[in-house]
PDB file of C-alpha atoms in Angstrom:
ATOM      1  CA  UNK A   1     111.190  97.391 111.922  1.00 70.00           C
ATOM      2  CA  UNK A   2     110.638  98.546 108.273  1.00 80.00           C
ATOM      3  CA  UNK A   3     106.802  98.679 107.109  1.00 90.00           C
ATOM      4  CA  UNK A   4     104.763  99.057 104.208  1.00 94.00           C
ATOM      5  CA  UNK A   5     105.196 102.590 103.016  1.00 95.00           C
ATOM      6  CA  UNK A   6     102.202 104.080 101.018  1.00 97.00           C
ATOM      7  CA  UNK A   7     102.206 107.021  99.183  1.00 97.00           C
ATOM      8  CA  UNK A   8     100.875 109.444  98.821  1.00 97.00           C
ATOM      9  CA  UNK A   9      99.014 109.497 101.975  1.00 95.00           C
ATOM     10  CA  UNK A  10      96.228 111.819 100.352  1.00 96.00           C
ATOM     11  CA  UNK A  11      94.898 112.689  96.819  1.00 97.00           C
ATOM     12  CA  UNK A  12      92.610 114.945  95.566  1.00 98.00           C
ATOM     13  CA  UNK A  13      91.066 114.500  92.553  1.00 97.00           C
ATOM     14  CA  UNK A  14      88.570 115.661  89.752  1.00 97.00           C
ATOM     15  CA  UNK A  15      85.770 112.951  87.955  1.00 97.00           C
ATOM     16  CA  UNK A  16      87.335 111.732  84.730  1.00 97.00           C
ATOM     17  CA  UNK A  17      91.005 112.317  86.292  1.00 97.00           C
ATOM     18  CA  UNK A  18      93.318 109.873  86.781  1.00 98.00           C
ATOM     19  CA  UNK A  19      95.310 108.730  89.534  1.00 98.00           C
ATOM     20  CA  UNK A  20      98.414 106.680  90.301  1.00 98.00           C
ATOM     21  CA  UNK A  21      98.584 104.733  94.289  1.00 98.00           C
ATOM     22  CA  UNK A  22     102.249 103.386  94.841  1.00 98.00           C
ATOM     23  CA  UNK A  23     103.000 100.557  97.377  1.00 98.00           C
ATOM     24  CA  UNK A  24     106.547  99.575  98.842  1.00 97.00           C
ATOM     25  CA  UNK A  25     106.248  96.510 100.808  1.00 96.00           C
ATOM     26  CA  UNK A  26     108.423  94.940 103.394  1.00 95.00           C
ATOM     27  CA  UNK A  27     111.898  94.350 102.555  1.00 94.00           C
ATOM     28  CA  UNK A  28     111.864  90.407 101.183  1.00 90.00           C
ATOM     29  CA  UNK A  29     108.134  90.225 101.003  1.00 92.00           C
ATOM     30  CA  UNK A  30     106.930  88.932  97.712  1.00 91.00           C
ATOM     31  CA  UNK A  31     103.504  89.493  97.732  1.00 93.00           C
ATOM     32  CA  UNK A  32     100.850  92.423  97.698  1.00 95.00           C
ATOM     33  CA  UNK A  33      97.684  92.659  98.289  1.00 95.00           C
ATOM     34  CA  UNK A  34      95.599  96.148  97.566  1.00 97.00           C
ATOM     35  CA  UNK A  35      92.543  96.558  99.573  1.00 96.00           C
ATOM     36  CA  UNK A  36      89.781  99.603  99.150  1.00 96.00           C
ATOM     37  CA  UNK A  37      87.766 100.583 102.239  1.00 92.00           C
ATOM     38  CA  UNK A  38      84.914 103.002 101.711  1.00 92.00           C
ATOM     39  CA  UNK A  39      83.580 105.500 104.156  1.00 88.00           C
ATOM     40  CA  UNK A  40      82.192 103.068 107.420  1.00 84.00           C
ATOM     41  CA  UNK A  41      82.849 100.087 105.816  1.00 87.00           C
ATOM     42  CA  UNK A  42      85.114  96.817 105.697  1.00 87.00           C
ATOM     43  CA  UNK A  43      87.941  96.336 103.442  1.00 91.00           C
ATOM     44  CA  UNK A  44      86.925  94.998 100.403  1.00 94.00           C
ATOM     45  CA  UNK A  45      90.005  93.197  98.384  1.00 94.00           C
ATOM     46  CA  UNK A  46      90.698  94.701  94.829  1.00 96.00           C
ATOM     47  CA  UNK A  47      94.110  92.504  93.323  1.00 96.00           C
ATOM     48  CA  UNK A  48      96.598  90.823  94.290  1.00 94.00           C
ATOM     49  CA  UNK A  49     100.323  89.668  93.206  1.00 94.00           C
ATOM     50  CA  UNK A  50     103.095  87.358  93.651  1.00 91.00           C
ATOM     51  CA  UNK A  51     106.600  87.498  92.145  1.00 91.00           C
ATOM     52  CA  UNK A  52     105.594  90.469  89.899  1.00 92.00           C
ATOM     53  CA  UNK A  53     102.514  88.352  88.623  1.00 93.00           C
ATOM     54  CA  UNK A  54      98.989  88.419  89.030  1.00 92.00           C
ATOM     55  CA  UNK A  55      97.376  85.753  91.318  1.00 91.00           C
ATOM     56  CA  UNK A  56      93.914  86.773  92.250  1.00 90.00           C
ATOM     57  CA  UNK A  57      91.181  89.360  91.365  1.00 92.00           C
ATOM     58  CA  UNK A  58      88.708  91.088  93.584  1.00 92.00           C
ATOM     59  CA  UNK A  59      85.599  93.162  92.722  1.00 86.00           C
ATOM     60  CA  UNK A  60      88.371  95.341  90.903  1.00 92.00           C
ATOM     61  CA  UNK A  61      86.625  98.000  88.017  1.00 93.00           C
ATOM     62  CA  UNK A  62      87.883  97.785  84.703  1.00 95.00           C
ATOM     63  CA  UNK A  63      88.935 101.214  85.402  1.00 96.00           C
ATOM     64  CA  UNK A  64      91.791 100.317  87.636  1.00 97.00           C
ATOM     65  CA  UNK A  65      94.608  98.555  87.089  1.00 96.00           C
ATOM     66  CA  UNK A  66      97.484  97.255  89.095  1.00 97.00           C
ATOM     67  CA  UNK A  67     101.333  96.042  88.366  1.00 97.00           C
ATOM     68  CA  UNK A  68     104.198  94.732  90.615  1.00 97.00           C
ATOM     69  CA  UNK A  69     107.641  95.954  89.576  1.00 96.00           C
ATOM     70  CA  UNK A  70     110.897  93.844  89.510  1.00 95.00           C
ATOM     71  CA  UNK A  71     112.002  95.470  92.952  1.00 94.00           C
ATOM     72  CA  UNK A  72     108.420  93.681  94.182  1.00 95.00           C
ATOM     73  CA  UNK A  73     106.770  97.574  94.457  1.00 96.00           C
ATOM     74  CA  UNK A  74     103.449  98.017  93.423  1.00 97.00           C
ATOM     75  CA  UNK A  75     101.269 100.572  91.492  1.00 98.00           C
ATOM     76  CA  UNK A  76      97.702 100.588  90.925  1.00 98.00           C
ATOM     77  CA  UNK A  77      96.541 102.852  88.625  1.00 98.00           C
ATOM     78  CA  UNK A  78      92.703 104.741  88.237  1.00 97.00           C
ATOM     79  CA  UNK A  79      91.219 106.264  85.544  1.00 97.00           C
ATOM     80  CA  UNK A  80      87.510 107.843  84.731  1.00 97.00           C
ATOM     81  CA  UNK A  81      87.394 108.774  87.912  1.00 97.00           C
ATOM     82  CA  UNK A  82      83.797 108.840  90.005  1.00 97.00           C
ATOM     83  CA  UNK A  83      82.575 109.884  93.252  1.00 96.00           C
ATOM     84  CA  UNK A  84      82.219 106.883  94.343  1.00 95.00           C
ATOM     85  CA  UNK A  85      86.372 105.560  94.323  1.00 97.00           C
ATOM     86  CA  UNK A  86      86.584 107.923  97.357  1.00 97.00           C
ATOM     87  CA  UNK A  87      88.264 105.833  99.813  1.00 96.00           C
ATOM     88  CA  UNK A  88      91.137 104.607 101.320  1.00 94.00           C
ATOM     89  CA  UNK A  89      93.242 101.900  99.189  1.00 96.00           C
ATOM     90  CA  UNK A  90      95.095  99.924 101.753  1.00 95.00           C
ATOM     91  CA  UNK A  91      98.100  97.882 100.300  1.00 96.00           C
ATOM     92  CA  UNK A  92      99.860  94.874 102.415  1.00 95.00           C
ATOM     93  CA  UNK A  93     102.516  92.620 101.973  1.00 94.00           C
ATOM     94  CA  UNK A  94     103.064  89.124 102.764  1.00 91.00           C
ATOM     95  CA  UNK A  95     106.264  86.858 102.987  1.00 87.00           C
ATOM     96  CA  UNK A  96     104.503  84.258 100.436  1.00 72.00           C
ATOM     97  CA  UNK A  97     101.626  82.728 102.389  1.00 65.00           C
ATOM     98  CA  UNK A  98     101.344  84.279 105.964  1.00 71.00           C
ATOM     99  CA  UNK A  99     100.339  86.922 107.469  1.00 86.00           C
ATOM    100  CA  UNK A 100      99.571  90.252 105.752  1.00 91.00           C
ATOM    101  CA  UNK A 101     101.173  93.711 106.946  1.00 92.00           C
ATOM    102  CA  UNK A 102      99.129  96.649 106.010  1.00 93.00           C
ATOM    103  CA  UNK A 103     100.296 100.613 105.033  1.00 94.00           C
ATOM    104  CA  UNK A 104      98.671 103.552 106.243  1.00 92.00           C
ATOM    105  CA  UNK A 105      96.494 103.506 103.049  1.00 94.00           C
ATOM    106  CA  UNK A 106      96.486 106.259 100.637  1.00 96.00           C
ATOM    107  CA  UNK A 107      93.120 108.509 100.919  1.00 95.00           C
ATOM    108  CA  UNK A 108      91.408 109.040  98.043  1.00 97.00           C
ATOM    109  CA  UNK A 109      88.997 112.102  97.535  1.00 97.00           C
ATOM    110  CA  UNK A 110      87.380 112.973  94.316  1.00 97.00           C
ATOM    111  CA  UNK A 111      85.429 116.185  93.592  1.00 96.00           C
TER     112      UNK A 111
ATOM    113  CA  UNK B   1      81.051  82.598  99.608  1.00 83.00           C
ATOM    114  CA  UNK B   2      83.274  83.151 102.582  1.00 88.00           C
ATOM    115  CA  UNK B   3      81.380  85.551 105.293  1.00 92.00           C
ATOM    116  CA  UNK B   4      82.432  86.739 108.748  1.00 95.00           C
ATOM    117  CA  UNK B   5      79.207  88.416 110.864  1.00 95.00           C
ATOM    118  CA  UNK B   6      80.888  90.196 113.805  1.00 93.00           C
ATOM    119  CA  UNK B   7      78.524  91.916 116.772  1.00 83.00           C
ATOM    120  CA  UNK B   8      77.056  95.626 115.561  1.00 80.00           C
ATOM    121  CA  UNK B   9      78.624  98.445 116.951  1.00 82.00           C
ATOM    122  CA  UNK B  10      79.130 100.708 118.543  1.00 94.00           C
ATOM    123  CA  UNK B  11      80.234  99.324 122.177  1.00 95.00           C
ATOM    124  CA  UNK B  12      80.924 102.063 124.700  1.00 97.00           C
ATOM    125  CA  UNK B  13      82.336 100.603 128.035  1.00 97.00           C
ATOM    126  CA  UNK B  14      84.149 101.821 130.835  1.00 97.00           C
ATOM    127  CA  UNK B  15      87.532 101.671 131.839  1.00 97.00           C
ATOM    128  CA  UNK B  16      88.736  98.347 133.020  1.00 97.00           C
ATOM    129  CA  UNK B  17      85.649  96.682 131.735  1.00 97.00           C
ATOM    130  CA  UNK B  18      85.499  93.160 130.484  1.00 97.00           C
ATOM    131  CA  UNK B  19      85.314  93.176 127.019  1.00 97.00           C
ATOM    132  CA  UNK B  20      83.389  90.496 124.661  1.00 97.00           C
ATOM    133  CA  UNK B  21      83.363  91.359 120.439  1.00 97.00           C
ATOM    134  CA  UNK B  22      81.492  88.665 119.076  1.00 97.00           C
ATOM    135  CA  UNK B  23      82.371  87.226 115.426  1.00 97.00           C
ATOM    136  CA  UNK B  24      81.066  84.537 113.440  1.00 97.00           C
ATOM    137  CA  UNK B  25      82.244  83.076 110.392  1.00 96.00           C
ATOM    138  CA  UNK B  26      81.170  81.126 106.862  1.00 94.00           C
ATOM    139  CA  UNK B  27      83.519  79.172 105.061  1.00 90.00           C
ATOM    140  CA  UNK B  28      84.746  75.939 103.678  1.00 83.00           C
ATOM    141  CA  UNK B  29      87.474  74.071 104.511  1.00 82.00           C
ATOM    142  CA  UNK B  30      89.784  75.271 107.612  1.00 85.00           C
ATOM    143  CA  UNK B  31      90.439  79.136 107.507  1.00 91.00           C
ATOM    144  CA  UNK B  32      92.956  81.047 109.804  1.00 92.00           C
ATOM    145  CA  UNK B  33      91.263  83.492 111.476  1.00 95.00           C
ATOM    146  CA  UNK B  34      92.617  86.961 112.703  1.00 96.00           C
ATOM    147  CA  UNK B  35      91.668  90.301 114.730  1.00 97.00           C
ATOM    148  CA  UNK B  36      92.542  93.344 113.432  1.00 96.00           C
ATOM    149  CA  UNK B  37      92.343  97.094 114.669  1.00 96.00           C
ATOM    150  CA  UNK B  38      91.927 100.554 113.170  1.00 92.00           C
ATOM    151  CA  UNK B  39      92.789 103.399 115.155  1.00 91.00           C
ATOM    152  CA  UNK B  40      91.678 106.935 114.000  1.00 85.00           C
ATOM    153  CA  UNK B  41      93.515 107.735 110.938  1.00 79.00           C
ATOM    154  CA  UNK B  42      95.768 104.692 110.653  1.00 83.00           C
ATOM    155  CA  UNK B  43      96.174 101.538 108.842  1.00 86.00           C
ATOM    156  CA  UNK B  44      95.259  97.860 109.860  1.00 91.00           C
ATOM    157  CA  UNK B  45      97.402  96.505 112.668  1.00 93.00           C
ATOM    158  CA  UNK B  46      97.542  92.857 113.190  1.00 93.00           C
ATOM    159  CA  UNK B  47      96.119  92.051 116.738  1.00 97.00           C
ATOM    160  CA  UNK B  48      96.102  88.634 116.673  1.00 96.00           C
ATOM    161  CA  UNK B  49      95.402  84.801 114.772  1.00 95.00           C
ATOM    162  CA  UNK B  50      94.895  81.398 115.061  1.00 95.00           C
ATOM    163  CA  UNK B  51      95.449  79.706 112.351  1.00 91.00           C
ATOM    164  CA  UNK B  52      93.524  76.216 113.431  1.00 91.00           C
ATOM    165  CA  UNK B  53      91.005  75.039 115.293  1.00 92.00           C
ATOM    166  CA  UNK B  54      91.275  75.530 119.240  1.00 95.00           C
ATOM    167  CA  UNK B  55      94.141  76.909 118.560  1.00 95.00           C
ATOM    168  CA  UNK B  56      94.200  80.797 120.731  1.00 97.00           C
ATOM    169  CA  UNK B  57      95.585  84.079 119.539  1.00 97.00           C
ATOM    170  CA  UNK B  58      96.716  86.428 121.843  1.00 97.00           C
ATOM    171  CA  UNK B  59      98.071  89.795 122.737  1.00 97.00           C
ATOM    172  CA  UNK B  60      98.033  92.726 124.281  1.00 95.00           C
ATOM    173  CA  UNK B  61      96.411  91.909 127.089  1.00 97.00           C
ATOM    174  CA  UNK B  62      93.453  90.719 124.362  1.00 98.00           C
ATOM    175  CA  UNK B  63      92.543  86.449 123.369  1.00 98.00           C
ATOM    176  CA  UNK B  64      90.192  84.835 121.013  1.00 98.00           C
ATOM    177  CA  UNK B  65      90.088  80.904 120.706  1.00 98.00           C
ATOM    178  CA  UNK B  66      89.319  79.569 117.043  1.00 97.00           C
ATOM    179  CA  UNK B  67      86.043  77.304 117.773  1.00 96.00           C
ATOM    180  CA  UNK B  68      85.420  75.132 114.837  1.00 93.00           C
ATOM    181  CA  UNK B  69      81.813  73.679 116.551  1.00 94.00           C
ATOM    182  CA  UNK B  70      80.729  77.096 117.021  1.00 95.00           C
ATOM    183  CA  UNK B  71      82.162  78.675 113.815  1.00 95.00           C
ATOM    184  CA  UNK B  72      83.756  81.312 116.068  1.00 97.00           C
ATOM    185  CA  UNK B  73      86.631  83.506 117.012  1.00 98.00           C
ATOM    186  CA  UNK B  74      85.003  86.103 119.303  1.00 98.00           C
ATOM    187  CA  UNK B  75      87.499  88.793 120.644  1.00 98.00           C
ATOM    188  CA  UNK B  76      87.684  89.322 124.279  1.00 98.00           C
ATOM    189  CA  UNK B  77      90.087  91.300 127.177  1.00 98.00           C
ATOM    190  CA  UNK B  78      89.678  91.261 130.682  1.00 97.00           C
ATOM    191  CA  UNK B  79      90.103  94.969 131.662  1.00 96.00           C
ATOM    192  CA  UNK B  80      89.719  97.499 129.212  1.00 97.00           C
ATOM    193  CA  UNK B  81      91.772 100.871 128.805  1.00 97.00           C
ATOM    194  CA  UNK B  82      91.034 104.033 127.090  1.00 96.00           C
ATOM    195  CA  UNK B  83      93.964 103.482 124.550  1.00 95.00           C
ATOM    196  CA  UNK B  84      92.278 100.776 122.843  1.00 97.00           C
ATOM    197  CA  UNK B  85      89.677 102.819 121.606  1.00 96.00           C
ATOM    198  CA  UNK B  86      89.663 101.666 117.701  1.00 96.00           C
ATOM    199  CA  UNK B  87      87.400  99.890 115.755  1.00 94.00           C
ATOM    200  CA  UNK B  88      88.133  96.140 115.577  1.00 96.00           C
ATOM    201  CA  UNK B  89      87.803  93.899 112.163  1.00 95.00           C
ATOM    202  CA  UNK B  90      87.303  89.944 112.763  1.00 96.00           C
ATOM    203  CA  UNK B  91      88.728  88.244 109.392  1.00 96.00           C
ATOM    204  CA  UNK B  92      89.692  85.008 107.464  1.00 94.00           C
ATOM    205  CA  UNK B  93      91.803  83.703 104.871  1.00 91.00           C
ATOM    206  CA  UNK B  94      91.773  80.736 103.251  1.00 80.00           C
ATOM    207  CA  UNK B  95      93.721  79.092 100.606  1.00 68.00           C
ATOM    208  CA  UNK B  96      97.691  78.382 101.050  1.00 65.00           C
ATOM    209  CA  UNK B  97      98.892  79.131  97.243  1.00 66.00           C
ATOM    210  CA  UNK B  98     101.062  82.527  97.010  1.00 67.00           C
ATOM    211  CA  UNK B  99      98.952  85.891  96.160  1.00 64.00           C
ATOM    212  CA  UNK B 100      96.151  84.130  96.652  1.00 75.00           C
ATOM    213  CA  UNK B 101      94.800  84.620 100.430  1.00 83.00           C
ATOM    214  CA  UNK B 102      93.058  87.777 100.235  1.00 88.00           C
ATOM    215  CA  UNK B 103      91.404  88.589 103.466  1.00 92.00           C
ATOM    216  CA  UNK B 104      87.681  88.821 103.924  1.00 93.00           C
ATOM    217  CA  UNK B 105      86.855  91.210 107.004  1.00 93.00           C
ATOM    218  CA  UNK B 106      83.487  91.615 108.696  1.00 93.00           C
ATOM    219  CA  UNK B 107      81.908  94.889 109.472  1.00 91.00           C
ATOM    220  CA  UNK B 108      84.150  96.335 111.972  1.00 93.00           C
ATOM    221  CA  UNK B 109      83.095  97.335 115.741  1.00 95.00           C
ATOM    222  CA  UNK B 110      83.784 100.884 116.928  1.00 95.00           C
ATOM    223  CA  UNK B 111      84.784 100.612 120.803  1.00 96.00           C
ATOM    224  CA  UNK B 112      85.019 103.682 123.131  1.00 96.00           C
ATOM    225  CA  UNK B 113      86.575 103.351 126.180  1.00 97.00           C
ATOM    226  CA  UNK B 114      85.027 106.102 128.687  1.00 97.00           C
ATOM    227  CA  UNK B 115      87.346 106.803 131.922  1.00 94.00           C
TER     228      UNK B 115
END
């Protein structure tokens, strides 16, 4: 069965860079959720969409930013970046209201 | 806010063990409730959920019963194996509008499974 595909699986970056997380849920899932998990800790939920819009907002930083494209993909976006965004960003989909599938998660390290 | 306690970690049992992983939750209204595990460099997999009250989730070989009285959906399997060596998240959702169930996970509990 198809999954959520993440990628890339790891980044490395410098402080002030920028970096761009892509997320290509289920086939006919509508909804995304993006999820940041710290060293030894829970996931924490960042943003969410449905149908390409907005529908809820976590303890996201102004620094980040996320979209959902017309083919229901999703990108979340980082800029200014700090020591502290090391992580992994998990992203999962969700047929509408159900149960949420997660990726692999895209590891973020920043130097 | 919404809250889920589960027991500190880490457990270290033996093979074919009975496993207990207590969690405890806060929140209003009636929440679904789900296990999830973590192996070593993976994603989240869905173990299982209950989605009302004494309602059980099960799989694998693992249950948890959603108990409203008790505020609890404590994880437990009756003989352990080395493969499911992980670390195991209790969450809830709540809320039945699109995009807007985002998951709030408790602390995780490593497990090691010794042979």
């Amino acid at each position: 069965a198809a999954g959520v595909i993440q990628s890339p699986r790891h980044l490395i970056k410098e402080k002030r860079e920028t970096a761009t997380l892509k997320c290509y849920p289920i086939p006919r899932h509508d909804t995304v959720y993006w999820y940041q998990q710290g060293p030894g800790q829970d996931p924490q939920f960042l943003i969410s969409f449905y149908e390409k819009m907005q529908s809820d907002k976590g303890s996201i930083p102004d620094r980040f930013s996320a979209q959902q494209f017309s083919d229901y993909h999703s990108e979340l976006n980082m800029s200014s970046l700090e020591l502290g965004d090391s992580a992994l960003y998990f992203c999962a989909s969700s047929p509408g209201t159900d149960t949420q599938y997660f990726g692999p998660g895209t590891r973020l390290t920043v130097l | 806010g919404d809250s889920v306690t589960q027991m500190e970690g880490p457990v270290t049992l033996s093979e074919e063990a009975f496993l207990t992983i207590n969690c405890t939750y806060t929140a209003t209204g009636y929440p679904s409730l789900f296990w999830y595990v973590q192996y070593p460099g993976e994603g989240l997999q869905l173990l299982l959920k209950a989605t009302k009250a004494d309602d059980k989730g099960s799989n694998k070989g693992f249950e948890a019963t959603y108990r409203k009285e008790t505020t609890s959906f404590h994880l437990e399997k009756g003989s352990v194996q080395v493969s499911d060596s992980a670390v195991y998240f209790c969450a809830l959702k709540r809320g039945s509008n699109f995009g807007n169930e985002k998951l709030t996970f408790g602390t995780g509990t490593r497990l090691t499974i010794i042979p």
